[in-house]
Amino acid sequence: MKQFDFYFPDNKDFVDPEFNGITNTRTKHYRQYDDGAYPHEILKKKAYDGMLVSLAAVGTMQKKGKYYEQELTEDFYFGGAREFLRLNEPQHQDIKLMGDCGAFDYVGEFEPPFSINELIEFYERGKFDYGISLDHIVFPYAKDDEALGKLPHADIAESERRIAITLNNAKEFYERSQTCSFEAYGVAHGYSVDSFVRSVKELEAIGYRRITIGGMIKSKTPDLLALLEVLSREKHPDTQFHLLGICRFENIDSYIKFGVTSADSTSPLMQGIKGGKYYDLNHITSKVEESLSARIRQCDHTNVQNLIESSRHLMKAVVAQMSADDEFDIDLSNTALSMNECVKRLEVDCIEKLIAYESGSLDFEHAFKAFKAYEKITNPKYLNPLLSQVEKNKLAREMEHYKTFLKDKLWMHCSCGICDKGVMNIIFRSNQTNRRRGIHNLSVITEFKTIMLKQVNDNEGCN
């Protein structure tokens, strides 16, 4: 039976479990680690199959990590990863733990800033299931001979130096890991298909049957799949691949076909946080569909306050024009109202009507009218009198995406444990709402992965 596990890299992605998107209230004196919740704690559905934790993020007892304060680093080493990540509850026992050195975070350094001793101590004290060898990332990649011919000799020389460091470390790491409690992964780096094949072959000669494919995060999908296809033909039959930092989930069936049994990625979360994407699993087509979450900027946020300060006269003209065109239903005719008060009233009207629409007590047209008015007054592009037709068309398409998202009410049919708190908890608005939307995406991707894996195994059984 084929397998494929999705690992989520830990970057301290917490949300406040007491946050209320309607009232914008949260835990008083909120402390991120002590009061925050991990995705697996707040979701009712499975968030991921495993978590990946990097030494570069956590640090050592002597070297500060990129994300962890020293107090948290000490707690991590004292209790282990499972206890620290709050995975020791019975419902989370099947979530696996993988560790790596975090080579992406020191890509600019001449050599890795950690020793194999420090890495093994990290894995052993963290009680990881899997530990990845100490590597030095290689980014240049030539998909074919023509592209290879265009790579500067200096880039090739540097790539070879890093590959040598990675393979030398892999040999020592493998030998020492034989008496450790974790299973060892080697790291294959390359700047071409042939150099990747060479790395895989050398790792297998050392004894590795678990190998990560590194440095391909910037690659185009066809190039990645072409590489994997070659590696699948060249590898030992028992060798399993893990994709480091990259998982384009629509290609899971191809990954499995080419010997990839796991991958890690923050993409679903980041697409939600920064891209405003809301994922929905279409059970008829078995595809993940992306919506663009409607955006309601916070009136008291610095960005909106700066906009008011810098564009007060333009905003006044836009409000007057919208009022003349009957684009909102509240009364802003009082000339004594400041622009700040006008914007705040439009924000309150927008939120109240969206909540009423969600509950079924208001029709969509009136709710969307209020939303559109607030978007037009807080999006600086609408205030630009010299906006090109191309940009106007882009804004119109964006508004249609918002309209579709709000009209479809997909969140009302989701049982992930986040969406049932209402649209104001997943709207594109604040760090808390954006992270919740990203965490929702994790549950959708994990469910999609499970369906894809079942389809692959069912097809295998039929053949």
Tab-separated table of C-alpha atoms in Angstrom:
chain	number	residue	atom	x	y	z
A	1	MET	CA	0.000	0.000	0.000
A	2	LYS	CA	1.311	3.427	-0.997
A	3	GLN	CA	1.780	6.154	1.580
A	4	PHE	CA	2.148	9.924	1.544
A	5	ASP	CA	2.455	12.102	4.631
A	6	PHE	CA	2.134	15.871	4.835
A	7	TYR	CA	4.447	17.544	7.359
A	8	PHE	CA	3.831	21.073	8.588
A	9	PRO	CA	6.959	23.108	9.470
A	10	ASP	CA	6.776	24.664	12.918
A	11	ASN	CA	7.273	28.432	12.895
A	12	LYS	CA	5.333	29.207	16.082
A	13	ASP	CA	2.072	29.577	14.154
A	14	PHE	CA	-0.295	30.188	17.045
A	15	VAL	CA	-3.742	31.732	17.251
A	16	ASP	CA	-5.553	33.045	20.295
A	17	PRO	CA	-8.329	30.498	21.049
A	18	GLU	CA	-10.341	33.228	22.821
A	19	PHE	CA	-10.345	35.602	19.844
A	20	ASN	CA	-13.762	36.834	18.704
A	21	GLY	CA	-13.834	38.285	15.198
A	22	ILE	CA	-17.124	40.117	15.727
A	23	THR	CA	-16.114	42.002	18.868
A	24	ASN	CA	-12.382	41.868	18.058
A	25	THR	CA	-11.709	40.766	21.641
A	26	ARG	CA	-8.927	38.403	22.641
A	27	THR	CA	-7.099	37.002	25.652
A	28	LYS	CA	-6.040	39.771	28.004
A	29	HIS	CA	-2.249	40.102	28.283
A	30	TYR	CA	-1.908	37.428	25.600
A	31	ARG	CA	1.329	35.410	25.677
A	32	GLN	CA	1.973	33.640	22.410
A	33	TYR	CA	3.194	30.237	23.586
A	34	ASP	CA	1.376	30.047	26.927
A	35	ASP	CA	-2.019	31.256	25.681
A	36	GLY	CA	-1.901	30.471	21.949
A	37	ALA	CA	-3.116	27.311	20.232
A	38	TYR	CA	-1.343	25.270	17.578
A	39	PRO	CA	-3.351	24.341	14.445
A	40	HIS	CA	-3.863	20.773	15.713
A	41	GLU	CA	-5.311	22.136	18.957
A	42	ILE	CA	-7.887	24.428	17.396
A	43	LEU	CA	-9.025	22.267	14.465
A	44	LYS	CA	-11.651	19.557	14.794
A	45	LYS	CA	-10.297	17.880	11.647
A	46	LYS	CA	-6.806	16.505	11.200
A	47	ALA	CA	-4.368	19.337	10.537
A	48	TYR	CA	-1.408	17.338	9.189
A	49	ASP	CA	0.305	13.954	9.386
A	50	GLY	CA	3.430	15.301	11.013
A	51	MET	CA	5.375	18.367	12.092
A	52	LEU	CA	8.840	19.403	10.976
A	53	VAL	CA	11.003	21.328	13.436
A	54	SER	CA	14.319	22.956	12.500
A	55	LEU	CA	17.409	23.305	14.657
A	56	ALA	CA	17.949	26.763	13.148
A	57	ALA	CA	14.513	27.807	14.423
A	58	VAL	CA	14.865	26.356	17.927
A	59	GLY	CA	18.582	26.897	18.464
A	60	THR	CA	20.848	25.113	20.915
A	61	MET	CA	21.406	25.746	24.601
A	62	GLN	CA	24.317	27.990	23.544
A	63	LYS	CA	23.099	29.447	20.211
A	64	LYS	CA	19.883	31.449	19.898
A	65	GLY	CA	17.346	30.133	17.391
A	66	LYS	CA	15.644	32.219	14.720
A	67	TYR	CA	12.120	31.880	16.163
A	68	TYR	CA	12.461	30.581	19.720
A	69	GLU	CA	13.275	32.731	22.732
A	70	GLN	CA	15.893	31.173	25.034
A	71	GLU	CA	13.271	30.199	27.616
A	72	LEU	CA	11.295	28.273	24.995
A	73	THR	CA	14.469	26.621	23.673
A	74	GLU	CA	15.240	25.341	27.169
A	75	ASP	CA	11.674	24.039	27.561
A	76	PHE	CA	11.960	22.281	24.201
A	77	TYR	CA	15.171	20.482	25.153
A	78	PHE	CA	13.880	19.644	28.624
A	79	GLY	CA	10.529	18.090	27.651
A	80	GLY	CA	11.099	17.057	24.047
A	81	ALA	CA	9.319	18.071	20.858
A	82	ARG	CA	6.101	16.118	21.437
A	83	GLU	CA	5.485	17.656	24.840
A	84	PHE	CA	6.542	21.141	23.728
A	85	LEU	CA	4.315	21.059	20.622
A	86	ARG	CA	1.456	19.707	22.746
A	87	LEU	CA	1.200	16.519	20.721
A	88	ASN	CA	1.146	14.260	23.770
A	89	GLU	CA	-2.663	14.030	23.905
A	90	PRO	CA	-4.095	10.671	22.725
A	91	GLN	CA	-5.779	12.236	19.652
A	92	HIS	CA	-2.388	13.485	18.408
A	93	GLN	CA	-0.302	10.370	18.992
A	94	ASP	CA	-0.242	9.464	15.289
A	95	ILE	CA	1.287	12.839	14.325
A	96	LYS	CA	4.922	12.138	13.455
A	97	LEU	CA	7.898	14.325	14.274
A	98	MET	CA	10.668	15.115	11.809
A	99	GLY	CA	13.662	17.330	12.488
A	100	ASP	CA	16.074	19.110	10.165
A	101	CYS	CA	18.895	21.604	10.477
A	102	GLY	CA	17.051	24.489	8.763
A	103	ALA	CA	19.541	25.016	5.934
A	104	PHE	CA	17.324	27.635	4.276
A	105	ASP	CA	17.938	29.948	7.251
A	106	TYR	CA	21.734	29.924	6.820
A	107	VAL	CA	21.915	29.707	3.025
A	108	GLY	CA	24.119	32.816	2.916
A	109	GLU	CA	26.802	31.393	5.215
A	110	PHE	CA	29.981	29.713	3.964
A	111	GLU	CA	29.404	26.601	6.078
A	112	PRO	CA	26.562	25.312	8.279
A	113	PRO	CA	26.690	27.051	11.678
A	114	PHE	CA	25.897	23.820	13.541
A	115	SER	CA	27.875	20.660	14.208
A	116	ILE	CA	26.693	17.071	13.816
A	117	ASN	CA	26.982	16.771	17.595
A	118	GLU	CA	24.536	19.642	18.063
A	119	LEU	CA	22.143	18.208	15.471
A	120	ILE	CA	22.102	14.736	17.054
A	121	GLU	CA	21.587	16.251	20.507
A	122	PHE	CA	18.644	18.210	19.086
A	123	TYR	CA	17.056	15.054	17.666
A	124	GLU	CA	17.720	12.866	20.690
A	125	ARG	CA	16.581	15.321	23.334
A	126	GLY	CA	13.654	16.289	21.112
A	127	LYS	CA	12.669	12.602	20.805
A	128	PHE	CA	12.082	12.906	17.048
A	129	ASP	CA	10.852	10.026	14.907
A	130	TYR	CA	13.022	11.113	11.969
A	131	GLY	CA	16.178	13.224	11.749
A	132	ILE	CA	17.623	14.762	8.586
A	133	SER	CA	21.394	15.014	8.128
A	134	LEU	CA	23.329	18.291	8.239
A	135	ASP	CA	23.208	19.887	4.783
A	136	HIS	CA	24.154	23.079	2.955
A	137	ILE	CA	21.504	24.136	0.470
A	138	VAL	CA	22.092	24.392	-3.296
A	139	PHE	CA	19.760	26.691	-5.251
A	140	PRO	CA	20.978	26.918	-8.871
A	141	TYR	CA	19.250	24.266	-10.968
A	142	ALA	CA	19.593	23.546	-14.677
A	143	LYS	CA	16.744	21.464	-16.040
A	144	ASP	CA	18.668	20.297	-19.133
A	145	ASP	CA	22.062	20.475	-20.884
A	146	GLU	CA	21.228	23.779	-22.533
A	147	ALA	CA	20.422	25.415	-19.199
A	148	LEU	CA	23.463	23.768	-17.606
A	149	GLY	CA	25.687	25.317	-20.257
A	150	LYS	CA	24.459	28.753	-19.205
A	151	LEU	CA	25.202	28.275	-15.491
A	152	PRO	CA	28.242	30.356	-14.452
A	153	HIS	CA	31.274	28.237	-13.577
A	154	ALA	CA	31.423	29.957	-10.187
A	155	ASP	CA	27.860	28.787	-9.397
A	156	ILE	CA	28.710	25.219	-10.383
A	157	ALA	CA	31.886	25.259	-8.285
A	158	GLU	CA	30.016	26.610	-5.258
A	159	SER	CA	27.252	24.042	-5.736
A	160	GLU	CA	29.812	21.232	-5.878
A	161	ARG	CA	31.441	22.538	-2.687
A	162	ARG	CA	28.085	22.517	-0.890
A	163	ILE	CA	27.185	19.065	-2.212
A	164	ALA	CA	30.525	17.756	-0.898
A	165	ILE	CA	29.845	19.292	2.543
A	166	THR	CA	26.361	17.729	2.560
A	167	LEU	CA	27.576	14.247	1.555
A	168	ASN	CA	30.522	14.261	3.979
A	169	ASN	CA	28.183	15.233	6.799
A	170	ALA	CA	25.697	12.573	5.688
A	171	LYS	CA	28.314	9.820	6.027
A	172	GLU	CA	29.269	10.745	9.598
A	173	PHE	CA	25.635	11.401	10.528
A	174	TYR	CA	24.506	7.994	9.239
A	175	GLU	CA	27.210	6.112	11.124
A	176	ARG	CA	26.425	7.879	14.370
A	177	SER	CA	22.656	7.620	13.957
A	178	GLN	CA	22.775	3.816	14.068
A	179	THR	CA	22.776	3.926	17.875
A	180	CYS	CA	20.184	6.713	18.093
A	181	SER	CA	16.422	6.530	18.641
A	182	PHE	CA	15.456	8.353	15.417
A	183	GLU	CA	15.520	7.136	11.805
A	184	ALA	CA	18.030	9.003	9.653
A	185	TYR	CA	17.369	10.815	6.375
A	186	GLY	CA	20.134	11.875	4.011
A	187	VAL	CA	19.831	15.032	1.904
A	188	ALA	CA	20.304	14.999	-1.877
A	189	HIS	CA	21.287	18.326	-3.405
A	190	GLY	CA	22.096	19.059	-7.011
A	191	TYR	CA	22.303	21.763	-9.647
A	192	SER	CA	21.351	19.378	-12.500
A	193	VAL	CA	19.639	16.048	-13.007
A	194	ASP	CA	22.975	14.222	-13.136
A	195	SER	CA	24.291	15.837	-9.940
A	196	PHE	CA	21.066	14.927	-8.125
A	197	VAL	CA	21.353	11.320	-9.340
A	198	ARG	CA	24.950	11.267	-8.121
A	199	SER	CA	23.889	12.551	-4.678
A	200	VAL	CA	21.163	9.929	-4.371
A	201	LYS	CA	23.528	7.142	-5.429
A	202	GLU	CA	26.196	8.232	-2.930
A	203	LEU	CA	23.653	8.444	-0.117
A	204	GLU	CA	22.369	4.961	-0.930
A	205	ALA	CA	25.966	3.657	-0.943
A	206	ILE	CA	26.347	5.067	2.584
A	207	GLY	CA	23.263	3.094	3.604
A	208	TYR	CA	20.393	5.579	3.421
A	209	ARG	CA	16.969	4.385	2.293
A	210	ARG	CA	15.255	7.592	3.348
A	211	ILE	CA	16.415	10.577	1.301
A	212	THR	CA	15.172	14.156	1.169
A	213	ILE	CA	15.235	16.136	-2.075
A	214	GLY	CA	16.447	19.624	-1.194
A	215	GLY	CA	16.794	23.001	-2.864
A	216	MET	CA	13.931	22.610	-5.362
A	217	ILE	CA	11.544	25.075	-3.733
A	218	LYS	CA	12.072	27.616	-6.555
A	219	SER	CA	11.697	25.066	-9.350
A	220	LYS	CA	8.841	24.976	-11.836
A	221	THR	CA	6.481	22.046	-11.476
A	222	PRO	CA	7.380	20.347	-14.814
A	223	ASP	CA	11.083	20.551	-13.916
A	224	LEU	CA	10.492	19.058	-10.468
A	225	LEU	CA	8.382	16.206	-11.837
A	226	ALA	CA	10.914	15.500	-14.576
A	227	LEU	CA	13.689	15.267	-11.966
A	228	LEU	CA	11.622	12.971	-9.745
A	229	GLU	CA	10.828	10.721	-12.677
A	230	VAL	CA	14.544	10.239	-13.395
A	231	LEU	CA	15.376	9.706	-9.717
A	232	SER	CA	12.582	7.140	-9.409
A	233	ARG	CA	14.254	5.067	-12.140
A	234	GLU	CA	17.734	5.409	-10.657
A	235	LYS	CA	16.986	4.872	-6.955
A	236	HIS	CA	17.094	1.633	-4.972
A	237	PRO	CA	13.607	0.003	-4.866
A	238	ASP	CA	13.406	0.521	-1.086
A	239	THR	CA	14.426	4.184	-1.112
A	240	GLN	CA	11.765	6.679	-0.069
A	241	PHE	CA	11.936	10.370	-0.935
A	242	HIS	CA	10.828	13.383	1.093
A	243	LEU	CA	10.389	16.776	-0.607
A	244	LEU	CA	11.930	19.509	1.538
A	245	GLY	CA	9.885	22.710	1.720
A	246	ILE	CA	7.797	22.028	-1.370
A	247	CYS	CA	4.505	20.263	-1.932
A	248	ARG	CA	2.297	21.267	-4.819
A	249	PHE	CA	-0.610	19.193	-3.653
A	250	GLU	CA	-2.288	18.782	-7.028
A	251	ASN	CA	0.681	16.580	-7.986
A	252	ILE	CA	0.432	14.109	-5.106
A	253	ASP	CA	-0.425	11.199	-7.423
A	254	SER	CA	2.740	11.907	-9.449
A	255	TYR	CA	4.831	12.237	-6.304
A	256	ILE	CA	3.658	8.840	-5.109
A	257	LYS	CA	4.340	7.313	-8.529
A	258	PHE	CA	7.932	8.580	-8.367
A	259	GLY	CA	8.692	7.257	-4.887
A	260	VAL	CA	7.928	10.327	-2.798
A	261	THR	CA	6.323	9.264	0.478
A	262	SER	CA	6.220	12.619	2.281
A	263	ALA	CA	6.677	16.364	1.887
A	264	ASP	CA	6.600	19.482	4.031
A	265	SER	CA	5.179	22.880	3.187
A	266	THR	CA	3.788	26.025	4.782
A	267	SER	CA	2.092	27.015	1.509
A	268	PRO	CA	-1.555	26.380	2.556
A	269	LEU	CA	-1.063	28.492	5.674
A	270	MET	CA	0.806	31.289	3.905
A	271	GLN	CA	-1.687	31.364	1.025
A	272	GLY	CA	-4.328	32.054	3.659
A	273	ILE	CA	-2.333	34.598	5.663
A	274	LYS	CA	-0.753	36.652	2.893
A	275	GLY	CA	-2.720	35.718	-0.208
A	276	GLY	CA	-6.203	35.871	1.281
A	277	LYS	CA	-6.943	32.407	-0.136
A	278	TYR	CA	-9.729	30.271	1.296
A	279	TYR	CA	-9.600	26.591	0.319
A	280	ASP	CA	-12.637	24.430	-0.273
A	281	LEU	CA	-12.612	20.722	-1.133
A	282	ASN	CA	-15.052	19.918	-3.924
A	283	HIS	CA	-16.122	16.365	-3.096
A	284	ILE	CA	-17.635	15.869	-6.548
A	285	THR	CA	-14.444	16.646	-8.478
A	286	SER	CA	-12.068	15.778	-5.606
A	287	LYS	CA	-10.236	19.038	-6.238
A	288	VAL	CA	-9.220	21.883	-3.969
A	289	GLU	CA	-10.843	25.122	-5.105
A	290	GLU	CA	-9.488	28.512	-4.050
A	291	SER	CA	-11.605	31.540	-3.230
A	292	LEU	CA	-10.359	35.045	-2.511
A	293	SER	CA	-11.597	35.927	0.954
A	294	ALA	CA	-13.385	39.258	1.190
A	295	ARG	CA	-11.262	41.950	2.822
A	296	ILE	CA	-12.447	44.323	5.530
A	297	ARG	CA	-9.601	46.554	6.654
A	298	GLN	CA	-9.551	47.656	10.275
A	299	CYS	CA	-10.476	51.323	10.511
A	300	ASP	CA	-8.181	51.890	13.494
A	301	HIS	CA	-5.220	50.134	11.851
A	302	THR	CA	-2.190	52.253	10.992
A	303	ASN	CA	-2.618	51.665	7.238
A	304	VAL	CA	-6.157	53.037	7.182
A	305	GLN	CA	-5.317	55.883	9.560
A	306	ASN	CA	-2.380	56.884	7.352
A	307	LEU	CA	-4.645	56.743	4.313
A	308	ILE	CA	-7.122	59.067	5.998
A	309	GLU	CA	-4.327	61.428	6.978
A	310	SER	CA	-2.814	61.564	3.497
A	311	SER	CA	-5.975	61.424	1.372
A	312	ARG	CA	-8.592	63.227	3.413
A	313	HIS	CA	-9.801	65.479	0.563
A	314	LEU	CA	-9.911	62.640	-1.972
A	315	MET	CA	-11.858	60.468	0.480
A	316	LYS	CA	-14.308	63.283	1.133
A	317	ALA	CA	-14.960	63.564	-2.588
A	318	VAL	CA	-15.409	59.780	-2.944
A	319	VAL	CA	-17.860	59.656	-0.031
A	320	ALA	CA	-19.838	62.534	-1.535
A	321	GLN	CA	-19.958	60.798	-4.931
A	322	MET	CA	-20.978	57.459	-3.413
A	323	SER	CA	-23.705	59.198	-1.439
A	324	ALA	CA	-24.998	60.883	-4.606
A	325	ASP	CA	-24.962	57.509	-6.404
A	326	ASP	CA	-26.798	55.779	-3.521
A	327	GLU	CA	-23.871	53.397	-2.897
A	328	PHE	CA	-24.504	53.096	0.857
A	329	ASP	CA	-27.588	53.205	3.072
A	330	ILE	CA	-26.380	55.115	6.122
A	331	ASP	CA	-26.607	58.873	6.595
A	332	LEU	CA	-23.271	60.673	6.324
A	333	SER	CA	-24.715	64.049	5.338
A	334	ASN	CA	-23.759	65.766	8.604
A	335	THR	CA	-20.936	68.109	7.595
A	336	ALA	CA	-19.635	68.076	11.173
A	337	LEU	CA	-18.574	64.435	10.781
A	338	SER	CA	-14.822	63.961	10.503
A	339	MET	CA	-13.467	61.648	7.819
A	340	ASN	CA	-12.416	59.276	10.583
A	341	GLU	CA	-16.027	59.102	11.791
A	342	CYS	CA	-17.329	58.559	8.253
A	343	VAL	CA	-14.969	55.668	7.646
A	344	LYS	CA	-15.759	54.143	11.049
A	345	ARG	CA	-19.507	54.304	10.392
A	346	LEU	CA	-19.049	52.646	7.004
A	347	GLU	CA	-16.962	49.920	8.662
A	348	VAL	CA	-19.586	49.273	11.356
A	349	ASP	CA	-22.352	49.227	8.745
A	350	CYS	CA	-20.384	46.754	6.623
A	351	ILE	CA	-19.721	44.354	9.515
A	352	GLU	CA	-23.235	44.522	10.952
A	353	LYS	CA	-24.815	43.806	7.583
A	354	LEU	CA	-22.456	40.925	6.778
A	355	ILE	CA	-23.317	39.317	10.123
A	356	ALA	CA	-27.020	39.859	9.458
A	357	TYR	CA	-26.640	38.355	5.981
A	358	GLU	CA	-24.785	35.363	7.426
A	359	SER	CA	-27.602	34.751	9.915
A	360	GLY	CA	-30.238	35.002	7.186
A	361	SER	CA	-31.884	38.172	8.467
A	362	LEU	CA	-30.653	40.379	5.585
A	363	ASP	CA	-30.521	39.819	1.844
A	364	PHE	CA	-27.200	39.591	0.037
A	365	GLU	CA	-27.653	42.731	-2.074
A	366	HIS	CA	-27.853	45.078	0.928
A	367	ALA	CA	-24.946	43.347	2.689
A	368	PHE	CA	-22.730	43.478	-0.390
A	369	LYS	CA	-23.644	47.100	-0.979
A	370	ALA	CA	-22.278	47.992	2.474
A	371	PHE	CA	-19.190	45.857	1.912
A	372	LYS	CA	-18.474	47.458	-1.456
A	373	ALA	CA	-18.806	50.971	-0.042
A	374	TYR	CA	-16.304	50.264	2.720
A	375	GLU	CA	-13.857	48.626	0.291
A	376	LYS	CA	-13.998	51.646	-2.016
A	377	ILE	CA	-13.203	54.075	0.772
A	378	THR	CA	-10.355	52.054	2.374
A	379	ASN	CA	-8.629	50.682	-0.732
A	380	PRO	CA	-6.217	53.430	-1.891
A	381	LYS	CA	-6.523	52.331	-5.520
A	382	TYR	CA	-10.140	53.517	-5.631
A	383	LEU	CA	-8.974	56.944	-4.504
A	384	ASN	CA	-6.553	57.364	-7.390
A	385	PRO	CA	-8.152	59.646	-10.051
A	386	LEU	CA	-5.404	58.699	-12.537
A	387	LEU	CA	-5.934	54.945	-12.261
A	388	SER	CA	-5.374	53.193	-15.590
A	389	GLN	CA	-8.062	51.134	-17.285
A	390	VAL	CA	-5.981	48.007	-16.707
A	391	GLU	CA	-5.983	48.677	-12.959
A	392	LYS	CA	-9.710	49.467	-13.000
A	393	ASN	CA	-10.374	46.128	-14.688
A	394	LYS	CA	-8.236	44.401	-12.079
A	395	LEU	CA	-10.236	46.030	-9.281
A	396	ALA	CA	-13.484	44.960	-10.932
A	397	ARG	CA	-12.299	41.334	-11.118
A	398	GLU	CA	-11.187	41.475	-7.504
A	399	MET	CA	-14.606	42.764	-6.451
A	400	GLU	CA	-16.251	39.890	-8.330
A	401	HIS	CA	-14.064	37.422	-6.419
A	402	TYR	CA	-15.165	39.022	-3.136
A	403	LYS	CA	-18.778	38.850	-4.267
A	404	THR	CA	-18.496	35.159	-5.108
A	405	PHE	CA	-16.860	34.373	-1.767
A	406	LEU	CA	-19.568	36.136	0.225
A	407	LYS	CA	-22.464	34.858	-1.877
A	408	ASP	CA	-21.365	31.203	-1.789
A	409	LYS	CA	-20.994	31.124	2.025
A	410	LEU	CA	-18.639	28.142	1.787
A	411	TRP	CA	-17.537	28.625	5.386
A	412	MET	CA	-21.037	27.762	6.597
A	413	HIS	CA	-20.672	24.214	5.255
A	414	CYS	CA	-17.238	23.606	6.768
A	415	SER	CA	-16.769	21.571	9.956
A	416	CYS	CA	-13.045	22.270	10.484
A	417	GLY	CA	-13.665	23.886	13.878
A	418	ILE	CA	-12.781	27.413	12.780
A	419	CYS	CA	-15.333	28.303	10.134
A	420	ASP	CA	-18.303	27.503	12.366
A	421	LYS	CA	-17.401	30.610	14.404
A	422	GLY	CA	-18.567	32.732	11.479
A	423	VAL	CA	-17.259	34.811	8.601
A	424	MET	CA	-15.720	37.456	10.862
A	425	ASN	CA	-13.274	34.835	12.135
A	426	ILE	CA	-11.899	34.015	8.666
A	427	ILE	CA	-12.307	37.312	6.793
A	428	PHE	CA	-9.172	38.994	5.375
A	429	ARG	CA	-8.793	41.485	8.208
A	430	SER	CA	-6.275	40.865	10.994
A	431	ASN	CA	-3.443	38.570	12.004
A	432	GLN	CA	-5.887	36.415	13.966
A	433	THR	CA	-8.484	36.065	11.198
A	434	ASN	CA	-5.850	35.561	8.498
A	435	ARG	CA	-4.077	32.829	10.465
A	436	ARG	CA	-7.372	31.103	11.122
A	437	ARG	CA	-8.093	31.066	7.397
A	438	GLY	CA	-4.634	29.613	6.769
A	439	ILE	CA	-5.146	26.948	9.432
A	440	HIS	CA	-8.494	26.061	7.854
A	441	ASN	CA	-6.551	25.562	4.592
A	442	LEU	CA	-4.285	23.033	6.338
A	443	SER	CA	-7.260	20.859	7.240
A	444	VAL	CA	-8.600	21.025	3.671
A	445	ILE	CA	-5.242	20.035	2.181
A	446	THR	CA	-4.841	17.126	4.607
A	447	GLU	CA	-8.329	15.871	3.758
A	448	PHE	CA	-7.562	16.255	0.038
A	449	LYS	CA	-4.289	14.343	0.475
A	450	THR	CA	-6.147	11.508	2.188
A	451	ILE	CA	-8.648	11.278	-0.680
A	452	MET	CA	-5.872	11.336	-3.292
A	453	LEU	CA	-3.947	8.623	-1.463
A	454	LYS	CA	-7.039	6.434	-1.277
A	455	GLN	CA	-7.652	6.883	-4.996
A	456	VAL	CA	-4.062	5.883	-5.775
A	457	ASN	CA	-4.297	2.771	-3.590
A	458	ASP	CA	-7.733	1.860	-5.000
A	459	ASN	CA	-6.356	2.131	-8.524
A	460	GLU	CA	-3.357	0.001	-7.541
A	461	GLY	CA	-5.754	-2.654	-6.225
A	462	CYS	CA	-7.689	-2.646	-9.493
A	463	ASN	CA	-4.581	-3.229	-11.619
